[in-house]
Coordinates of N, CA and C in Angstrom, one line a residue:
M62 N 0.8 -1.2 0.0 CA 0.0 0.0 0.0 C 0.9 1.2 0.0
S63 N 0.6 2.1 -0.9 CA 1.4 3.4 -1.0 C 0.8 4.5 -0.2
R64 N 1.5 5.5 0.0 CA 1.0 6.7 0.8 C -0.2 7.3 0.0
Q65 N -1.0 8.0 0.8 CA -2.1 8.7 0.2 C -1.6 9.9 -0.5
L66 N -2.1 10.1 -1.8 CA -1.7 11.2 -2.6 C -2.5 12.4 -2.2
D67 N -2.0 13.6 -2.5 CA -2.7 14.8 -2.3 C -3.6 15.1 -3.4
Y68 N -4.5 16.1 -3.2 CA -5.6 16.4 -4.2 C -5.0 16.8 -5.5
H69 N -4.0 17.6 -5.6 CA -3.5 18.1 -6.8 C -2.9 17.0 -7.7
T70 N -2.2 16.0 -7.0 CA -1.6 14.9 -7.7 C -2.7 14.0 -8.3
I71 N -3.7 13.7 -7.5 CA -4.9 12.9 -7.9 C -5.5 13.6 -9.1
R72 N -5.7 14.9 -9.1 CA -6.4 15.6 -10.2 C -5.5 15.5 -11.4
E73 N -4.2 15.6 -11.3 CA -3.3 15.5 -12.4 C -3.4 14.1 -13.1
I74 N -3.5 13.0 -12.2 CA -3.6 11.7 -12.7 C -4.9 11.6 -13.6
F75 N -6.0 12.1 -13.1 CA -7.2 11.9 -13.9 C -7.3 12.9 -15.0
D76 N -6.6 14.0 -15.0 CA -6.4 14.9 -16.1 C -5.8 14.1 -17.3
R77 N -4.8 13.3 -16.9 CA -4.1 12.5 -17.9 C -4.9 11.3 -18.5
F78 N -5.6 10.7 -17.6 CA -6.5 9.6 -18.0 C -7.6 10.2 -19.0
H79 N -8.1 11.3 -18.6 CA -9.1 12.0 -19.4 C -8.6 12.4 -20.8
A80 N -7.4 12.9 -20.8 CA -6.7 13.4 -22.1 C -6.5 12.2 -23.0
A81 N -6.2 11.0 -22.4 CA -5.9 9.8 -23.2 C -7.2 9.2 -23.7
E82 N -8.2 9.2 -22.9 CA -9.5 8.5 -23.3 C -10.7 9.3 -22.6
P83 N -11.2 10.3 -23.3 CA -12.2 11.2 -22.7 C -13.5 10.4 -22.3
E84 N -13.9 9.4 -23.0 CA -15.1 8.6 -22.8 C -14.8 7.1 -22.7
P85 N -14.2 6.7 -21.6 CA -13.9 5.3 -21.5 C -15.2 4.4 -21.4
K86 N -15.2 3.2 -22.0 CA -16.3 2.4 -22.0 C -16.0 1.0 -21.3
G87 N -17.0 0.4 -20.7 CA -16.9 -0.9 -20.2 C -16.7 -1.9 -21.4
E88 N -16.1 -3.1 -21.1 CA -15.8 -4.0 -22.2 C -16.8 -5.2 -22.2
L89 N -17.8 -5.2 -21.4 CA -18.8 -6.2 -21.5 C -19.9 -5.9 -22.5
D90 N -20.2 -6.8 -23.4 CA -21.2 -6.6 -24.4 C -22.6 -6.8 -23.8
H91 N -23.5 -5.9 -24.2 CA -24.9 -6.0 -23.7 C -25.8 -5.2 -24.7
T92 N -27.1 -5.6 -24.6 CA -28.0 -4.9 -25.5 C -29.1 -4.1 -24.8
N93 N -29.2 -4.3 -23.5 CA -30.1 -3.5 -22.7 C -29.7 -3.6 -21.2
L94 N -30.5 -3.0 -20.4 CA -30.2 -3.0 -18.9 C -30.2 -4.4 -18.4
Y95 N -31.1 -5.2 -18.7 CA -31.2 -6.6 -18.2 C -29.9 -7.4 -18.6
T96 N -29.6 -7.3 -19.9 CA -28.4 -8.1 -20.4 C -27.1 -7.5 -19.7
L97 N -27.1 -6.2 -19.4 CA -25.9 -5.7 -18.7 C -25.8 -6.3 -17.4
L98 N -26.9 -6.4 -16.6 CA -27.0 -7.0 -15.3 C -26.5 -8.4 -15.4
V99 N -27.0 -9.2 -16.3 CA -26.6 -10.6 -16.4 C -25.1 -10.7 -16.8
A100 N -24.7 -9.9 -17.7 CA -23.3 -10.0 -18.1 C -22.3 -9.7 -17.0
V101 N -22.6 -8.7 -16.2 CA -21.8 -8.3 -15.1 C -21.8 -9.4 -14.0
A102 N -23.0 -10.0 -13.8 CA -23.1 -11.1 -12.8 C -22.3 -12.3 -13.3
L103 N -22.3 -12.5 -14.6 CA -21.5 -13.7 -15.1 C -20.0 -13.4 -15.1
S104 N -19.6 -12.2 -15.0 CA -18.2 -11.8 -15.2 C -17.3 -12.1 -13.9
A105 N -18.0 -12.3 -12.8 CA -17.3 -12.6 -11.6 C -16.3 -13.8 -11.8
Q106 N -15.1 -13.6 -11.5 CA -14.0 -14.7 -11.6 C -14.0 -15.2 -13.1
A107 N -14.2 -14.3 -14.0 CA -14.1 -14.6 -15.4 C -13.7 -13.4 -16.2
T108 N -13.2 -13.6 -17.4 CA -12.7 -12.4 -18.2 C -13.9 -11.9 -19.0
D109 N -13.8 -10.6 -19.3 CA -14.9 -10.0 -20.1 C -14.9 -10.6 -21.5
V110 N -13.7 -11.0 -22.0 CA -13.7 -11.6 -23.3 C -14.4 -13.0 -23.3
G111 N -14.2 -13.7 -22.3 CA -14.9 -15.0 -22.1 C -16.4 -14.9 -22.0
V112 N -16.8 -13.9 -21.2 CA -18.2 -13.6 -21.0 C -18.9 -13.2 -22.3
N113 N -18.2 -12.3 -23.0 CA -18.8 -11.8 -24.3 C -19.0 -13.0 -25.3
K114 N -18.0 -13.8 -25.4 CA -18.1 -15.0 -26.3 C -19.3 -15.9 -25.9
A115 N -19.5 -16.1 -24.6 CA -20.6 -17.0 -24.2 C -21.9 -16.3 -24.4
T116 N -22.0 -15.0 -24.2 CA -23.3 -14.4 -24.2 C -23.8 -13.8 -25.6
R117 N -22.9 -13.9 -26.5 CA -23.2 -13.4 -27.9 C -24.5 -14.0 -28.4
A118 N -24.5 -15.3 -28.4 CA -25.7 -16.0 -28.9 C -26.8 -16.0 -27.9
L119 N -26.5 -16.1 -26.6 CA -27.5 -16.1 -25.5 C -28.4 -14.9 -25.6
F120 N -27.8 -13.7 -25.7 CA -28.6 -12.4 -25.7 C -29.4 -12.2 -26.9
E121 N -29.1 -13.0 -28.0 CA -30.0 -12.9 -29.2 C -31.3 -13.5 -29.0
I122 N -31.4 -14.5 -28.0 CA -32.6 -15.2 -27.8 C -33.2 -15.0 -26.4
A123 N -32.4 -14.4 -25.5 CA -32.9 -14.2 -24.1 C -32.4 -12.9 -23.6
D124 N -33.1 -11.8 -24.0 CA -32.7 -10.5 -23.6 C -33.6 -9.8 -22.6
T125 N -34.6 -10.6 -22.1 CA -35.5 -10.1 -21.0 C -35.6 -11.2 -20.0
P126 N -36.0 -10.9 -18.8 CA -36.1 -11.9 -17.7 C -37.1 -13.1 -18.1
Q127 N -38.2 -12.7 -18.8 CA -39.1 -13.8 -19.2 C -38.6 -14.7 -20.3
K128 N -37.9 -14.1 -21.2 CA -37.2 -14.9 -22.2 C -36.2 -15.9 -21.6
M129 N -35.5 -15.4 -20.6 CA -34.5 -16.2 -19.9 C -35.1 -17.4 -19.2
L130 N -36.3 -17.1 -18.6 CA -37.0 -18.1 -17.9 C -37.6 -19.1 -19.0
D131 N -38.0 -18.6 -20.1 CA -38.5 -19.5 -21.2 C -37.3 -20.4 -21.7
L132 N -36.1 -19.9 -21.7 CA -35.0 -20.7 -22.2 C -34.7 -21.8 -21.2
G133 N -34.8 -21.5 -19.9 CA -34.7 -22.5 -18.8 C -33.2 -22.7 -18.4
I134 N -33.1 -23.3 -17.3 CA -31.7 -23.4 -16.7 C -30.8 -24.3 -17.6
D135 N -31.4 -25.4 -18.2 CA -30.6 -26.2 -19.1 C -30.1 -25.5 -20.3
G136 N -31.0 -24.7 -20.9 CA -30.6 -23.9 -22.1 C -29.6 -22.9 -21.7
L137 N -29.8 -22.2 -20.6 CA -28.8 -21.2 -20.2 C -27.5 -21.8 -19.9
T138 N -27.5 -22.9 -19.2 CA -26.2 -23.6 -18.8 C -25.4 -24.0 -20.1
E139 N -26.1 -24.4 -21.1 CA -25.4 -24.8 -22.3 C -24.7 -23.6 -23.0
H140 N -25.3 -22.4 -22.8 CA -24.7 -21.2 -23.4 C -23.5 -20.7 -22.6
I141 N -23.5 -20.9 -21.3 CA -22.4 -20.3 -20.4 C -21.5 -21.3 -19.8
K142 N -21.5 -22.5 -20.4 CA -20.7 -23.6 -19.8 C -19.1 -23.4 -19.9
T143 N -18.7 -22.4 -20.7 CA -17.3 -22.1 -20.8 C -16.9 -21.1 -19.8
I144 N -17.8 -20.5 -19.0 CA -17.5 -19.5 -18.0 C -17.3 -20.2 -16.6
G145 N -16.3 -19.7 -15.8 CA -16.1 -20.3 -14.5 C -17.3 -20.2 -13.6
L146 N -17.5 -21.3 -12.8 CA -18.6 -21.4 -11.9 C -20.0 -21.3 -12.6
F147 N -20.1 -21.8 -13.8 CA -21.2 -21.6 -14.7 C -22.5 -22.3 -14.1
R148 N -22.4 -23.3 -13.3 CA -23.6 -24.0 -12.8 C -24.3 -23.1 -11.8
Q149 N -23.5 -22.5 -10.8 CA -24.1 -21.7 -9.8 C -24.6 -20.4 -10.5
K150 N -23.8 -19.9 -11.4 CA -24.2 -18.6 -12.1 C -25.5 -18.8 -12.9
A151 N -25.7 -20.0 -13.5 CA -27.0 -20.2 -14.2 C -28.1 -20.2 -13.2
K152 N -27.9 -20.8 -12.0 CA -29.0 -20.9 -11.0 C -29.3 -19.4 -10.6
N153 N -28.3 -18.6 -10.4 CA -28.5 -17.2 -10.0 C -29.3 -16.4 -11.0
V154 N -28.9 -16.6 -12.3 CA -29.5 -15.8 -13.3 C -31.0 -16.2 -13.5
I155 N -31.3 -17.5 -13.4 CA -32.7 -17.9 -13.4 C -33.5 -17.4 -12.2
R156 N -32.9 -17.5 -11.1 CA -33.6 -17.0 -9.9 C -33.8 -15.5 -9.9
L157 N -32.8 -14.7 -10.3 CA -32.9 -13.3 -10.3 C -34.0 -12.9 -11.4
S158 N -34.0 -13.7 -12.5 CA -35.0 -13.4 -13.5 C -36.4 -13.7 -13.0
E159 N -36.6 -14.7 -12.2 CA -37.9 -15.0 -11.5 C -38.3 -13.8 -10.6
I160 N -37.4 -13.3 -9.9 CA -37.6 -12.2 -8.9 C -38.0 -10.9 -9.7
L161 N -37.3 -10.7 -10.8 CA -37.5 -9.5 -11.6 C -38.9 -9.5 -12.2
V162 N -39.4 -10.7 -12.7 CA -40.7 -10.9 -13.2 C -41.8 -10.8 -12.1
A163 N -41.5 -11.4 -11.0 CA -42.6 -11.5 -10.0 C -42.7 -10.2 -9.2
E164 N -41.6 -9.5 -8.9 CA -41.6 -8.4 -8.0 C -41.3 -7.0 -8.6
Y165 N -40.8 -7.0 -9.8 CA -40.4 -5.7 -10.5 C -41.0 -5.6 -11.9
G166 N -42.0 -6.4 -12.2 CA -42.7 -6.3 -13.5 C -41.8 -6.5 -14.7
G167 N -40.7 -7.3 -14.4 CA -39.8 -7.6 -15.5 C -38.7 -6.5 -15.7
E168 N -38.7 -5.5 -14.9 CA -37.7 -4.4 -15.0 C -36.6 -4.6 -14.0
V169 N -35.4 -4.0 -14.3 CA -34.3 -4.1 -13.4 C -34.4 -2.8 -12.5
P170 N -34.4 -3.0 -11.1 CA -34.5 -1.8 -10.2 C -33.3 -1.0 -10.3
N171 N -33.4 0.3 -9.9 CA -32.2 1.1 -9.9 C -31.8 1.7 -8.6
S172 N -32.0 0.9 -7.5 CA -31.4 1.2 -6.2 C -30.4 0.1 -5.9
R173 N -29.3 0.5 -5.2 CA -28.3 -0.5 -4.8 C -28.8 -1.6 -3.9
A174 N -29.7 -1.2 -3.0 CA -30.3 -2.2 -2.1 C -31.1 -3.2 -2.8
A175 N -31.9 -2.8 -3.8 CA -32.7 -3.7 -4.5 C -31.9 -4.6 -5.4
L176 N -30.9 -4.0 -6.0 CA -30.0 -4.8 -6.9 C -29.2 -5.8 -6.0
N177 N -28.7 -5.4 -4.8 CA -28.0 -6.3 -3.9 C -28.8 -7.5 -3.5
S178 N -30.2 -7.3 -3.4 CA -31.0 -8.4 -3.0 C -31.2 -9.5 -4.0
L179 N -30.8 -9.3 -5.2 CA -30.9 -10.3 -6.3 C -29.8 -11.3 -6.1
P180 N -30.1 -12.6 -6.4 CA -29.1 -13.7 -6.3 C -27.9 -13.4 -7.2
G181 N -26.7 -13.6 -6.7 CA -25.5 -13.4 -7.5 C -25.1 -12.0 -7.8
V182 N -25.9 -11.0 -7.2 CA -25.6 -9.6 -7.5 C -25.0 -9.0 -6.2
G183 N -23.7 -8.8 -6.1 CA -23.1 -8.2 -4.9 C -23.0 -6.7 -5.1
R184 N -22.3 -6.1 -4.2 CA -22.1 -4.6 -4.2 C -21.4 -4.2 -5.5
K185 N -20.3 -4.9 -5.9 CA -19.6 -4.6 -7.1 C -20.4 -4.6 -8.3
T186 N -21.2 -5.7 -8.5 CA -22.0 -5.8 -9.6 C -23.1 -4.7 -9.7
A187 N -23.7 -4.4 -8.5 CA -24.7 -3.3 -8.4 C -24.1 -2.0 -8.8
N188 N -22.8 -1.7 -8.3 CA -22.2 -0.5 -8.7 C -21.9 -0.3 -10.1
V189 N -21.4 -1.4 -10.8 CA -21.2 -1.4 -12.2 C -22.4 -1.0 -13.0
V190 N -23.5 -1.7 -12.6 CA -24.8 -1.4 -13.3 C -25.3 0.0 -13.1
L191 N -25.2 0.5 -11.9 CA -25.6 1.9 -11.6 C -24.7 2.9 -12.3
N192 N -23.4 2.6 -12.5 CA -22.5 3.5 -13.1 C -22.7 3.4 -14.7
M193 N -22.8 2.2 -15.2 CA -22.8 2.1 -16.7 C -24.2 2.5 -17.3
W194 N -25.2 2.1 -16.6 CA -26.6 2.4 -17.2 C -27.2 3.7 -16.8
W195 N -27.1 4.0 -15.5 CA -27.8 5.2 -15.0 C -26.8 6.4 -14.8
R196 N -25.5 6.1 -15.1 CA -24.5 7.1 -15.0 C -24.4 7.7 -13.6
Y197 N -24.7 6.9 -12.6 CA -24.5 7.3 -11.3 C -23.0 7.0 -10.9
P198 N -22.3 8.0 -10.3 CA -20.8 7.8 -10.1 C -20.5 6.8 -9.0
A199 N -21.0 5.6 -9.1 CA -20.7 4.5 -8.2 C -19.3 4.0 -8.5
Q200 N -18.5 3.6 -7.5 CA -17.2 3.1 -7.7 C -17.2 1.6 -7.4
A201 N -17.2 0.8 -8.5 CA -17.2 -0.7 -8.3 C -15.7 -1.2 -8.2
V202 N -15.4 -1.7 -7.0 CA -14.0 -2.0 -6.8 C -13.8 -3.5 -7.1
D203 N -13.1 -3.8 -8.2 CA -12.7 -5.2 -8.5 C -11.2 -5.3 -8.2
T204 N -10.6 -6.4 -8.6 CA -9.2 -6.6 -8.3 C -8.3 -5.6 -8.9
H205 N -8.7 -5.2 -10.1 CA -7.8 -4.2 -10.8 C -7.9 -2.8 -10.1
I206 N -9.1 -2.4 -9.7 CA -9.2 -1.1 -9.1 C -8.6 -1.1 -7.7
F207 N -8.8 -2.2 -7.0 CA -8.2 -2.4 -5.6 C -6.6 -2.2 -5.7
R208 N -6.1 -2.9 -6.7 CA -4.6 -2.9 -6.9 C -4.1 -1.5 -7.3
V209 N -4.8 -0.8 -8.3 CA -4.4 0.5 -8.7 C -4.6 1.5 -7.6
A210 N -5.7 1.5 -6.9 CA -6.0 2.4 -5.9 C -4.9 2.4 -4.8
N211 N -4.4 1.2 -4.4 CA -3.4 1.0 -3.4 C -2.0 1.3 -3.9
R212 N -1.7 0.9 -5.1 CA -0.3 1.1 -5.6 C -0.1 2.6 -5.8
T213 N -1.0 3.3 -6.4 CA -0.8 4.7 -6.8 C -1.0 5.6 -5.6
G214 N -1.7 5.2 -4.6 CA -2.0 6.1 -3.5 C -3.3 6.9 -3.7
I215 N -4.0 6.7 -4.8 CA -5.2 7.4 -5.1 C -6.3 7.2 -3.9
A216 N -6.4 5.9 -3.5 CA -7.4 5.5 -2.5 C -6.9 4.3 -1.8
P217 N -5.9 4.4 -0.9 CA -5.4 3.3 -0.2 C -6.5 2.7 0.8
G218 N -6.6 1.4 0.9 CA -7.5 0.8 1.8 C -7.2 -0.7 2.0
K219 N -7.6 -1.3 3.1 CA -7.3 -2.7 3.4 C -8.4 -3.6 2.8
D220 N -9.6 -3.1 2.5 CA -10.6 -3.9 1.9 C -11.4 -3.1 0.8
V221 N -12.2 -3.8 0.1 CA -12.9 -3.1 -1.0 C -13.8 -2.0 -0.6
V222 N -14.5 -2.2 0.5 CA -15.4 -1.1 1.0 C -14.6 0.1 1.4
A223 N -13.4 0.0 2.0 CA -12.6 1.1 2.4 C -12.1 1.8 1.1
V224 N -11.7 1.0 0.1 CA -11.2 1.6 -1.1 C -12.3 2.4 -1.8
E225 N -13.5 1.7 -1.9 CA -14.7 2.4 -2.5 C -14.9 3.7 -1.9
R226 N -15.0 3.8 -0.6 CA -15.2 5.1 0.1 C -14.1 6.1 -0.1
A227 N -12.9 5.6 -0.1 CA -11.8 6.5 -0.4 C -11.8 7.1 -1.8
L228 N -12.2 6.3 -2.8 CA -12.3 6.7 -4.1 C -13.4 7.9 -4.2
E229 N -14.5 7.6 -3.6 CA -15.6 8.6 -3.6 C -15.1 9.9 -2.9
D230 N -14.3 9.8 -1.9 CA -13.8 11.0 -1.1 C -12.7 11.7 -1.8
N231 N -11.8 11.0 -2.5 CA -10.6 11.6 -3.0 C -10.6 12.0 -4.4
I232 N -11.4 11.4 -5.3 CA -11.4 11.7 -6.7 C -12.2 13.0 -6.9
P233 N -11.7 14.0 -7.7 CA -12.5 15.2 -8.0 C -13.8 14.8 -8.6
V234 N -14.9 15.4 -8.1 CA -16.2 15.0 -8.5 C -16.5 15.0 -10.0
D235 N -15.8 15.9 -10.7 CA -16.0 16.0 -12.2 C -15.4 14.7 -12.9
Y236 N -14.6 13.9 -12.2 CA -14.0 12.7 -12.8 C -14.6 11.5 -12.2
L237 N -15.5 11.6 -11.3 CA -16.1 10.4 -10.6 C -16.8 9.4 -11.5
Q238 N -17.6 10.0 -12.5 CA -18.4 9.2 -13.4 C -17.5 8.2 -14.1
H239 N -16.4 8.6 -14.7 CA -15.6 7.7 -15.5 C -14.4 7.1 -14.7
A240 N -14.2 7.4 -13.5 CA -13.0 6.9 -12.7 C -13.0 5.4 -12.7
H241 N -14.1 4.8 -12.5 CA -14.2 3.3 -12.5 C -13.6 2.7 -13.7
H242 N -14.0 3.2 -14.9 CA -13.5 2.6 -16.1 C -12.0 2.9 -16.4
W243 N -11.6 4.2 -16.1 CA -10.2 4.5 -16.3 C -9.3 3.6 -15.5
M244 N -9.7 3.4 -14.2 CA -8.8 2.6 -13.3 C -8.8 1.1 -13.7
I245 N -10.0 0.6 -14.1 CA -10.0 -0.8 -14.6 C -9.1 -1.0 -15.8
L246 N -9.2 -0.1 -16.8 CA -8.4 -0.2 -18.0 C -7.0 -0.1 -17.6
H247 N -6.6 0.8 -16.7 CA -5.2 1.1 -16.4 C -4.7 -0.2 -15.7
G248 N -5.5 -0.8 -14.8 CA -5.1 -2.0 -14.1 C -5.0 -3.2 -15.0
R249 N -5.9 -3.3 -16.0 CA -5.9 -4.4 -16.9 C -4.8 -4.4 -17.9
Y250 N -4.4 -3.3 -18.4 CA -3.5 -3.2 -19.5 C -2.1 -2.6 -19.2
I251 N -2.0 -1.8 -18.1 CA -0.7 -1.2 -17.7 C -0.2 -1.6 -16.3
C252 N -1.0 -1.3 -15.3 CA -0.6 -1.6 -13.9 C -1.0 -3.1 -13.6
K253 N -0.4 -4.0 -14.3 CA -0.8 -5.4 -14.1 C -0.3 -6.0 -12.8
A254 N -0.9 -7.1 -12.4 CA -0.6 -7.6 -11.1 C 0.9 -8.0 -10.9
R255 N 1.3 -8.9 -11.8 CA 2.7 -9.4 -11.7 C 3.8 -8.6 -12.4
K256 N 3.5 -8.1 -13.5 CA 4.5 -7.3 -14.2 C 3.9 -6.0 -14.7
P257 N 3.8 -5.0 -13.8 CA 3.3 -3.8 -14.3 C 4.2 -3.1 -15.3
M258 N 3.5 -2.5 -16.3 CA 4.3 -1.9 -17.4 C 4.7 -0.4 -17.0
C259 N 5.5 -0.3 -16.0 CA 5.8 1.0 -15.5 C 6.6 1.9 -16.5
P260 N 7.4 1.4 -17.3 CA 8.2 2.2 -18.3 C 7.2 3.0 -19.2
T261 N 6.1 2.4 -19.5 CA 5.1 3.1 -20.5 C 3.9 3.7 -19.8
C262 N 4.0 3.7 -18.5 CA 2.8 4.2 -17.7 C 2.7 5.7 -17.8
P263 N 1.5 6.2 -18.1 CA 1.4 7.7 -18.3 C 1.4 8.4 -17.0
I264 N 1.3 7.7 -15.8 CA 1.4 8.4 -14.5 C 2.6 8.0 -13.7
R265 N 3.6 7.4 -14.4 CA 4.7 6.9 -13.6 C 5.4 7.9 -12.7
D266 N 5.5 9.2 -13.2 CA 6.2 10.2 -12.4 C 5.3 10.6 -11.2
L267 N 4.1 10.3 -11.2 CA 3.2 10.7 -10.1 C 2.9 9.6 -9.1
C268 N 3.3 8.4 -9.5 CA 2.9 7.2 -8.7 C 4.0 6.9 -7.7
P269 N 3.7 6.7 -6.4 CA 4.7 6.4 -5.4 C 5.0 5.0 -5.2
Y270 N 4.5 4.1 -6.0 CA 4.7 2.6 -5.9 C 6.2 2.3 -5.9
K271 N 6.6 1.6 -4.8 CA 8.1 1.4 -4.6 C 8.7 0.4 -5.5
D272 N 7.9 -0.5 -6.0 CA 8.5 -1.6 -6.8 C 8.2 -1.5 -8.3
K273 N 8.4 -0.3 -8.8 CA 8.3 0.0 -10.2 C 9.2 -0.9 -11.0
T274 N 8.7 -1.4 -12.1 CA 9.5 -2.2 -13.0 C 10.4 -1.2 -13.9
L275 N 11.6 -1.7 -14.3 CA 12.5 -0.9 -15.1 C 12.1 -0.9 -16.5

């Protein structure tokens, strides 16, 4: 864990992220709010590339909760069997689809508490959906963001909730909307877990991480 950065350094970091990619996008394919929710739920302990490959044909035939129920658990399982933990995920998707039909008129609710109550939808998944669909500046802390937040000193924290709160507190409000995607992409492609690409990092001179690669 690096030292906490000051406001001006954090702003400079996000100035650079913004200059490089003004409108960062999530990499999970989806066609509507429901398919976004399903895709994010399926992405736990899986890659976005793998989820996109599995859901391409799935979302063509099951892009609403009722259509997913009509497909059934066996049909869903066949589509997502290449994704890690696919059996449990299939059960969760069918159950959350049942709840959406029975309790929400087939619509996806837009409160964190309601989303968290759905099977297989944790705080991170709820925050991704709130951020990507409703453009609420929620900070979904995955492994990439947790690593980047601690290495850079943008938002040091011992657990994901602490990092989430620190991100909300420390990042300038005009950058909060896209901070989630900037940091995920930075962690995925530059600030990698085992071999961070420090020589080509756009914020190398601002980052206090002690173990920079040469």
